[in-house]
CSV table of C-alpha atoms in Angstrom, one decimal:
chain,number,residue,atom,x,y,z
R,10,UNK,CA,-13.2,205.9,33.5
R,11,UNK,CA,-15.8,206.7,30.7
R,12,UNK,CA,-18.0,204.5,28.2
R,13,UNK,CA,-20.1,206.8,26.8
R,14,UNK,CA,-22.5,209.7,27.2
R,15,UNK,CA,-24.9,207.8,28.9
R,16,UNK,CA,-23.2,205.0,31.5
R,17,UNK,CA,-25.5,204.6,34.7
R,18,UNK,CA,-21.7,204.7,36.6
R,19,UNK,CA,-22.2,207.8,38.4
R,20,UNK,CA,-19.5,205.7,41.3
R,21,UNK,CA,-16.7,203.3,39.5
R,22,UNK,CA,-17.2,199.7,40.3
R,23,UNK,CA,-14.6,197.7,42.3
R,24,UNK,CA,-12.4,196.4,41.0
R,25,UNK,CA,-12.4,192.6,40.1
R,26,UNK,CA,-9.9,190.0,41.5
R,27,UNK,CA,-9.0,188.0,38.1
R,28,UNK,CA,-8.7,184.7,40.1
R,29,UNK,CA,-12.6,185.1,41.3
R,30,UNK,CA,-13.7,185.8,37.5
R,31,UNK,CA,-16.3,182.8,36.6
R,32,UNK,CA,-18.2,184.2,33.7
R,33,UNK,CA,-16.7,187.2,31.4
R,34,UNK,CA,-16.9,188.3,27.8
R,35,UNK,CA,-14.5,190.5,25.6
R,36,UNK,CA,-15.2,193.3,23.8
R,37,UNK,CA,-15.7,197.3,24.0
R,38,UNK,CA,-18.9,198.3,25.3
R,39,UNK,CA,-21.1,198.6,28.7
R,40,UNK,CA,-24.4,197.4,27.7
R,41,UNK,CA,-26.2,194.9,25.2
R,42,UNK,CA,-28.1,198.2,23.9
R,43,UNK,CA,-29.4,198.4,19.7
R,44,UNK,CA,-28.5,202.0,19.8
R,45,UNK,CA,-24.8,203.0,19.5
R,46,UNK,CA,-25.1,206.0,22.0
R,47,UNK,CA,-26.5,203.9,24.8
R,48,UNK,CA,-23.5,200.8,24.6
R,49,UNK,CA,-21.2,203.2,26.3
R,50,UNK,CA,-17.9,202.1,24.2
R,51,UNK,CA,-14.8,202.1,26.1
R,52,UNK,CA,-11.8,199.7,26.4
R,53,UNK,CA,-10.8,196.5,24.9
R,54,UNK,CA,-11.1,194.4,27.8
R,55,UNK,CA,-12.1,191.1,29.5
R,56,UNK,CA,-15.5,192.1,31.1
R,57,UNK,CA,-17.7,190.6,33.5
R,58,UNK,CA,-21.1,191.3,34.4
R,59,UNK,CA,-22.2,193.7,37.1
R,60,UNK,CA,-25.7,195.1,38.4
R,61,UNK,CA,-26.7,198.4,38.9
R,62,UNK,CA,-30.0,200.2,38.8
R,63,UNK,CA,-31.6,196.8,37.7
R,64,UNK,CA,-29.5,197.2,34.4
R,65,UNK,CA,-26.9,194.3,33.7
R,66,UNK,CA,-23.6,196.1,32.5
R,67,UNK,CA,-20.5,195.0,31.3
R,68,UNK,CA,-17.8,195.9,33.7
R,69,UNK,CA,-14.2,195.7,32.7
R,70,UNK,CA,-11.8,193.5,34.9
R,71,UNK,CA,-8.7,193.4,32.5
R,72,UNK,CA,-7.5,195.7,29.7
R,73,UNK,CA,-5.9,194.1,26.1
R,74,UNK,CA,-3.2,196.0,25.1
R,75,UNK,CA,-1.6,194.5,21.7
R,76,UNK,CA,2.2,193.8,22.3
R,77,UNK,CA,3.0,193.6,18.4
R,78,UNK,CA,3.3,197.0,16.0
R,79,UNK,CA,0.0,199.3,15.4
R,80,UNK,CA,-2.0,197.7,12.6
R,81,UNK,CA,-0.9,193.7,13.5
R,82,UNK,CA,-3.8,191.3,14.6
R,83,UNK,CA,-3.3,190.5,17.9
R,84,UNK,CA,-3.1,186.7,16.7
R,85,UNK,CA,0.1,187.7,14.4
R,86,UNK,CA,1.6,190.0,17.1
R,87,UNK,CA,0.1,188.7,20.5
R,88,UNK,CA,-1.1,190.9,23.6
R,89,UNK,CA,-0.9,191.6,27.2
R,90,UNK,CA,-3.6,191.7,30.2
R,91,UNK,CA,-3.6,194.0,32.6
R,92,UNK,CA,-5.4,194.4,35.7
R,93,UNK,CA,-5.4,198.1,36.0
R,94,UNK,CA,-6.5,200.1,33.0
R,95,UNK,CA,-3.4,202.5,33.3
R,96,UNK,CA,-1.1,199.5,32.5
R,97,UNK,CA,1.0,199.0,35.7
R,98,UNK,CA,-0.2,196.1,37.0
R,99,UNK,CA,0.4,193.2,34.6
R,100,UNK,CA,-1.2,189.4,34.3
R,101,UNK,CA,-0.2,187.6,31.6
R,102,UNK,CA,1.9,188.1,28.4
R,103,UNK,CA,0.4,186.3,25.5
R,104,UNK,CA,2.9,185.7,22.4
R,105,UNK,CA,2.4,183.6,18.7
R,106,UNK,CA,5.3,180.7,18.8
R,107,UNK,CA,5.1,181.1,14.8
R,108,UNK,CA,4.7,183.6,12.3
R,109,UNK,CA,1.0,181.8,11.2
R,110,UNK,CA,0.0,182.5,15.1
R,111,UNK,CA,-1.7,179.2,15.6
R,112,UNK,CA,0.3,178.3,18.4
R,113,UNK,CA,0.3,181.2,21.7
R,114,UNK,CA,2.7,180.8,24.7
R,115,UNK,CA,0.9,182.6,27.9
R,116,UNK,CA,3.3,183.4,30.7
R,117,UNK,CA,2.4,185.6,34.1
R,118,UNK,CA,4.1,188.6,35.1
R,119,UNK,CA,7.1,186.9,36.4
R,120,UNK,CA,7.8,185.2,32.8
R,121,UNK,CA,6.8,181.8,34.2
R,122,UNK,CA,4.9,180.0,31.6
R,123,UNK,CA,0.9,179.0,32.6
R,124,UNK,CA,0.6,177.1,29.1
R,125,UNK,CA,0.0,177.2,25.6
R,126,UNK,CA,-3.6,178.6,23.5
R,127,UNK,CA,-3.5,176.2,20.0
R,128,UNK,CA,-5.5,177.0,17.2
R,129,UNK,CA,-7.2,173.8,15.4
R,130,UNK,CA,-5.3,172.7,12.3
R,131,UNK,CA,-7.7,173.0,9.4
R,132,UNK,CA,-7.4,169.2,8.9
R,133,UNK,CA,-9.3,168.7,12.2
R,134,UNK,CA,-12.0,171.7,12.4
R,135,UNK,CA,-14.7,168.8,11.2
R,136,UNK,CA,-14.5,167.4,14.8
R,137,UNK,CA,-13.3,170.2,17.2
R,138,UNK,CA,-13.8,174.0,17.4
R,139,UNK,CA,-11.3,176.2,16.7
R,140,UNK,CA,-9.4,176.7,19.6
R,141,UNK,CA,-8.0,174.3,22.3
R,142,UNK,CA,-5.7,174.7,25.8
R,143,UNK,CA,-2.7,172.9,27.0
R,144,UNK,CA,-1.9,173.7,30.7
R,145,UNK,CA,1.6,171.4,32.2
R,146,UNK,CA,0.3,168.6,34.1
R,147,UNK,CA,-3.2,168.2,32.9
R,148,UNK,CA,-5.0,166.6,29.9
R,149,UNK,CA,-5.1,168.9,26.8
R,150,UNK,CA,-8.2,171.1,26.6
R,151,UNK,CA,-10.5,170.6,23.8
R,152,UNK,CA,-13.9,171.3,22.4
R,153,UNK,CA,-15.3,168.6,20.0
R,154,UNK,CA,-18.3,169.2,18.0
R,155,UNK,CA,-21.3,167.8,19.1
R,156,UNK,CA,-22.0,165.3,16.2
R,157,UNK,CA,-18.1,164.3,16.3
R,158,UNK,CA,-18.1,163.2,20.0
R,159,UNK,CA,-16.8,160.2,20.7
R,160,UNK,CA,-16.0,157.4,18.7
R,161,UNK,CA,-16.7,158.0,15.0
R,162,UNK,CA,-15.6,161.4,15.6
R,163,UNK,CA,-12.0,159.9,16.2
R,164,UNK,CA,-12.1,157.6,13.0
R,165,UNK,CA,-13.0,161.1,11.1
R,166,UNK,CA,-10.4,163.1,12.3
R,167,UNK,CA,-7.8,160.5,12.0
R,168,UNK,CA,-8.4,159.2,8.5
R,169,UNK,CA,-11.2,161.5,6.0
R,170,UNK,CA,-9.8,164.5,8.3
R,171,UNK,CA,-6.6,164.1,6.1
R,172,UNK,CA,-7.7,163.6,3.0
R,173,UNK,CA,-10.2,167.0,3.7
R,174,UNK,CA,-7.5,169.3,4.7
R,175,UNK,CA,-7.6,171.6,1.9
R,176,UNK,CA,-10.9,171.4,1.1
R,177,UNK,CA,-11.8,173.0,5.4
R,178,UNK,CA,-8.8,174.9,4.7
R,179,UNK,CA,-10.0,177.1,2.4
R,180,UNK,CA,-13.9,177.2,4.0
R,181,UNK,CA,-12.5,177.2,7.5
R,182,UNK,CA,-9.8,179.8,7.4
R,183,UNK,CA,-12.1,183.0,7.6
R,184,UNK,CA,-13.4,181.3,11.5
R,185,UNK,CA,-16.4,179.5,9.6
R,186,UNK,CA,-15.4,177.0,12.3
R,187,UNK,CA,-17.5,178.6,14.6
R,188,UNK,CA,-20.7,178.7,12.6
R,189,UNK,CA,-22.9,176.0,13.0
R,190,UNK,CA,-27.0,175.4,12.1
R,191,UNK,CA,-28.0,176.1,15.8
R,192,UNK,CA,-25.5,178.9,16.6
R,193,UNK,CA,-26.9,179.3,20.4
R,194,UNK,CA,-25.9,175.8,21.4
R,195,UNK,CA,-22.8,176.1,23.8
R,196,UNK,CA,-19.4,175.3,23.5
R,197,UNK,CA,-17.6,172.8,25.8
R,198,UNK,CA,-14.0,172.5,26.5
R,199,UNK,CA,-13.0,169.4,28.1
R,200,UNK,CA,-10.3,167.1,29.7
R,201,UNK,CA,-11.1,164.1,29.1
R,202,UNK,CA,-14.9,163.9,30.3
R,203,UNK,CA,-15.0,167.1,32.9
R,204,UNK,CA,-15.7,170.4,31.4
R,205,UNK,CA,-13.4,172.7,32.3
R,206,UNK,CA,-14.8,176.5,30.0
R,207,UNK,CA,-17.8,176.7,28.2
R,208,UNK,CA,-19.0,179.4,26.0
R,209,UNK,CA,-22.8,179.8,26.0
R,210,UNK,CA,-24.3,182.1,23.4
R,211,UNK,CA,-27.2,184.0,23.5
R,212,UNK,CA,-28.4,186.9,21.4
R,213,UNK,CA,-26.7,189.5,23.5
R,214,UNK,CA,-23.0,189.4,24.6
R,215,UNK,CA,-20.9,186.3,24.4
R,216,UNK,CA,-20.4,184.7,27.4
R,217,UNK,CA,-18.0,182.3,28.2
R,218,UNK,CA,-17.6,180.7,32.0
R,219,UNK,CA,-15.0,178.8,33.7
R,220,UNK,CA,-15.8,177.0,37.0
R,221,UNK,CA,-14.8,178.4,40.3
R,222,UNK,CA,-12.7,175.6,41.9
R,223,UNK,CA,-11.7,173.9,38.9
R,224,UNK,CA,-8.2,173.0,38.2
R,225,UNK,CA,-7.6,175.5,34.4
R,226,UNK,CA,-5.9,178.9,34.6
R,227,UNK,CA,-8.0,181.3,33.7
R,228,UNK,CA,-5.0,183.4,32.1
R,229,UNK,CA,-5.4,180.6,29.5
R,230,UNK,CA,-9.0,181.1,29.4
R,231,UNK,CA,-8.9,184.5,28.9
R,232,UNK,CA,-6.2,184.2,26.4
R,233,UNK,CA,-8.0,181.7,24.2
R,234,UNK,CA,-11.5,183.8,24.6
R,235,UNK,CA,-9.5,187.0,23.4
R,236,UNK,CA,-7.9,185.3,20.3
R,237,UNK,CA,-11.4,183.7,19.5
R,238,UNK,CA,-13.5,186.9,19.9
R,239,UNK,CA,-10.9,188.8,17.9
R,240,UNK,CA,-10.1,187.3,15.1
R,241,UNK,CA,-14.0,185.7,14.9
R,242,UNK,CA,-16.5,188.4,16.0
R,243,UNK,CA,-13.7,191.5,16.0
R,244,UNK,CA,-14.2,192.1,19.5
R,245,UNK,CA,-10.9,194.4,19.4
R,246,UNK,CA,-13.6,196.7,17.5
R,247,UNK,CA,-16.9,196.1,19.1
């Protein structure tokens, strides 16, 4: 497997269980490194971080392969995950319901259905973050904005929310939902009151973490984290 001319992986790392994964990020490259020739760029995978040499690196654990044509966003034309990087072993299948792609169906290998990834109507984008889960026999999976929490936050997105629509249409559309005055403060997705993902930001990779015992699938996680960081931050390219 190679990242680059300089990679610090003189022995390959082992490989990753995807159930095990608690904190990952998505993208192309090894390390959090200014200089090009030292990120060691390699696949578009869901990445996790590993150790070596006293050096943090950015191993991958599951390889994005687009299942639309050449060219199509992988929000228009969906994707797979696989757990080997030559593509035999398969996770998940990750496919738009409509031609906008705002609405994903994830299934596992056998075609069984693990839920759905939702993107936030436009209308609604004031009071939640962009993206939001729905996994059979649990509560849905959102992540409200901080200021929206609660009760006024309801009275917003069921009333002005409306009347708005157009208006955070046309600033939202371009993910200017995920912009904020403090853009270090985290992300929480939640059912009901229990955080089930969070994405923490930092000034080096993105990470986002999922607890270990809890009750989500994190072939939805990693679904919605691929369709944020790709259409958002262009993590297909980075």
């Amino acid at each position: 497997m190679a990242f680059g001319r300089n990679t610090a992986t003189a022995e390959p790392f082992e490989p990753v269980p995807w159930d095990g994964i608690t904190r990952f990020t998505v993208g192309r490259v090894l390390r959090d490194a200014v200089r090009a020739s030292r990120r060691g760029a390699g696949a578009h995978a869901v990445r996790v971080p590993r150790l070596r040499g006293g050096e943090e690196l950015m191993v991958p654990a599951l390889y994005v392969a687009p299942a639309g044509p050449d060219g199509v966003p992988l929000r228009q034309g969906g994707f797979r995950l696989y757990e080997d990087e030559a593509r035999t072993r398969p996770l998940c299948l990750v496919l738009p319901l409509d031609p906008g792609g705002d609405h994903h169906r994830v299934t596992d290998a056998a075609g069984r259905e693990t839920g759905t990834v939702h993107r936030t109507p436009a209308a609604q984008r004031l009071v939640r973050h962009g993206w939001w889960l729905e996994q059979p026999g649990h509560p849905e999976v959102t992540a409200p904005r901080r200021w929206a929490e609660g009760g006024p936050g309801r009275i917003v997105e069921r009333g002005v929310g409306k009347v708005l629509g157009s208006v955070v249409d046309h600033v939202l559309s371009l993910g200017a939902e995920d912009t904020s005055r403090d853009p270090l403060k985290p992300v929480l997705w939640r059912a009901g009151e229990e955080t089930v993902l969070s994405f923490r930001p930092a000034q080096g990779p993105r990470w986002y973490e999922v607890g270990r015992d809890g009750w989500l699938d994190r072939r939805l996680a990693f679904a919605l984290a691929v369709l944020r960081e790709s259409e958002v931050w262009g993590a297909d390219r980075r």
